[in-house]
Amino acid sequence: MKKLGSRGQKVLKTLHLIAAGLWVGGAVGLTLLIVCLGPATSGPELLGYNLAAILVDDLVIIPGAMGCLITGLLISGLTPWGFFKRRWILIKWILTVFCILFGTFYLGPPVNNQPAITTELGLEALNDAQYHANYIKNIIGGIFQLLALAFMVIISVFKPWPNKAK
């Protein structure tokens, strides 16, 4: 397959960094939204928090993650970096797929379920067992996801492992 030239590689890397910024920034924002917002004083206020979390997830995190996946595929396929030539790239691939699946199947459902509980119960949702379980799941899972994303950024910068043997 034909490889991209220097300019094309720079464009792809730029798009990849923008997508990574969205993904990491959205994850930080969503975690802070869930953890740091003061206690709601009304049902509509709590519903607003829940809907804001969905917007951050749908409009920032998901596009950032998909952008990283797509640009990563293009970078690996169209540049000399490849998919398996370097251990740090392989680790990033594994973590990227894991983080996308983890976000989709573990973190996403609780975020998306909170508004329904709040709509039904109003401010009393704060005392609901399922609402609380979703909240805890998103705090713990969100911090875990942030650590994985931070690790991917670190290995992208430091490229810690030597090339795999040919």
C-alpha positions in Angstrom: 0.0 0.0 0.0 1.2 3.5 -0.9 2.5 5.5 2.1 1.7 9.1 2.7 4.3 11.8 2.3 5.4 14.1 5.1 2.6 16.7 4.6 -0.1 14.0 4.7 1.4 12.4 7.8 1.4 15.8 9.5 -2.3 16.3 8.6 -3.2 12.9 10.0 -1.2 13.5 13.2 -2.9 16.8 13.6 -6.3 15.3 13.2 -5.3 12.5 15.6 -4.2 15.0 18.2 -7.4 17.0 17.9 -9.4 13.8 18.3 -7.3 12.7 21.3 -7.8 16.2 22.9 -11.6 15.8 22.5 -11.6 12.3 24.0 -9.4 13.1 26.9 -10.9 16.6 27.5 -14.4 15.2 27.3 -13.5 12.4 29.7 -12.1 14.9 32.2 -15.1 17.2 31.8 -17.6 14.4 32.2 -15.8 13.0 35.3 -15.7 16.5 36.8 -19.3 17.1 36.0 -20.3 13.9 37.7 -18.0 14.3 40.7 -17.8 18.0 41.4 -21.1 19.5 40.7 -22.8 20.6 43.9 -25.8 18.8 45.1 -28.9 19.5 43.0 -31.7 21.4 44.8 -34.5 20.4 42.5 -35.5 17.6 40.1 -35.1 19.8 37.0 -31.6 20.9 38.1 -30.6 17.2 38.6 -32.1 16.4 35.2 -30.1 19.2 33.7 -26.9 17.7 35.2 -27.8 14.3 33.7 -28.6 15.7 30.3 -25.4 17.7 30.3 -23.5 14.4 30.9 -25.1 12.8 27.9 -24.3 15.8 25.7 -20.6 15.7 26.7 -20.6 11.9 26.1 -22.4 12.1 22.7 -20.9 15.3 21.3 -17.3 15.3 22.7 -16.2 11.9 23.9 -17.7 9.6 21.3 -16.5 11.8 18.3 -13.1 12.0 19.9 -12.8 8.3 20.4 -14.0 7.5 16.9 -11.7 10.2 15.5 -8.7 8.5 17.3 -9.7 5.1 16.0 -10.1 6.3 12.4 -7.0 8.5 12.3 -5.0 5.8 14.1 -6.1 3.3 11.5 -5.0 5.7 8.8 -1.7 6.5 10.5 -0.9 2.9 11.0 -1.9 1.9 7.4 -0.6 4.8 5.5 2.7 5.6 7.2 5.8 3.7 8.1 4.6 3.4 11.7 2.5 0.3 10.9 0.3 -1.6 13.3 2.7 -4.0 14.9 6.2 -2.7 14.3 6.5 -1.0 17.7 5.2 -2.3 21.0 3.9 1.1 22.1 1.7 1.3 19.1 0.3 -2.2 19.7 -0.4 -1.3 23.4 -2.2 1.8 22.2 -4.3 -0.3 19.8 -5.2 -2.6 22.6 -6.1 0.2 25.0 -8.0 2.2 22.3 -10.2 -0.8 21.5 -10.6 -1.6 25.2 -11.5 2.0 26.2 -14.0 2.3 23.4 -15.7 -1.0 24.4 -15.5 -0.1 28.1 -17.0 3.3 27.4 -19.7 1.8 25.2 -20.8 -1.1 27.3 -19.8 -0.1 30.9 -19.9 3.6 31.2 -22.4 4.6 28.6 -25.5 2.9 29.9 -25.4 4.4 33.4 -25.0 7.9 31.9 -27.9 7.3 29.5 -30.1 5.8 32.2 -29.9 8.7 34.7 -32.3 11.1 33.0 -35.1 8.5 33.0 -34.7 7.8 36.7 -34.6 11.6 37.4 -37.6 12.3 35.2 -39.6 9.6 37.1 -38.4 10.4 40.7 -37.2 14.0 40.5 -34.8 15.0 43.3 -35.7 11.7 45.1 -33.6 10.0 42.4 -30.6 10.9 44.7 -32.0 8.3 47.1 -32.7 5.7 44.5 -30.4 2.6 44.6 -30.1 2.3 40.8 -29.3 6.0 40.4 -26.6 5.7 43.1 -25.2 2.5 41.6 -25.0 4.3 38.2 -23.3 7.3 39.8 -20.6 5.1 41.6 -20.1 3.1 38.4 -19.4 6.3 36.4 -17.0 7.7 39.0 -14.9 4.6 39.4 -15.1 3.7 35.7 -14.5 7.3 34.6 -11.3 7.5 36.7 -10.2 4.2 35.4 -10.8 5.4 31.8 -9.0 8.6 32.4 -5.9 6.7 33.7 -6.0 4.5 30.6 -6.2 7.6 28.3 -3.4 9.3 30.2 -1.2 6.2 29.8 -1.9 6.2 26.1 -0.8 9.9 25.9 2.3 9.2 27.9 3.4 6.2 25.8 2.7 8.3 22.6 5.2 10.9 23.8 7.9 8.7 25.4 7.6 5.6 23.1 9.1 3.5 25.9 9.6 0.1 24.3 12.1 -0.7 21.6 10.9 -1.8 18.2 9.8 -5.4 17.9 12.3 -7.8 16.3 11.8 -8.3 12.6 
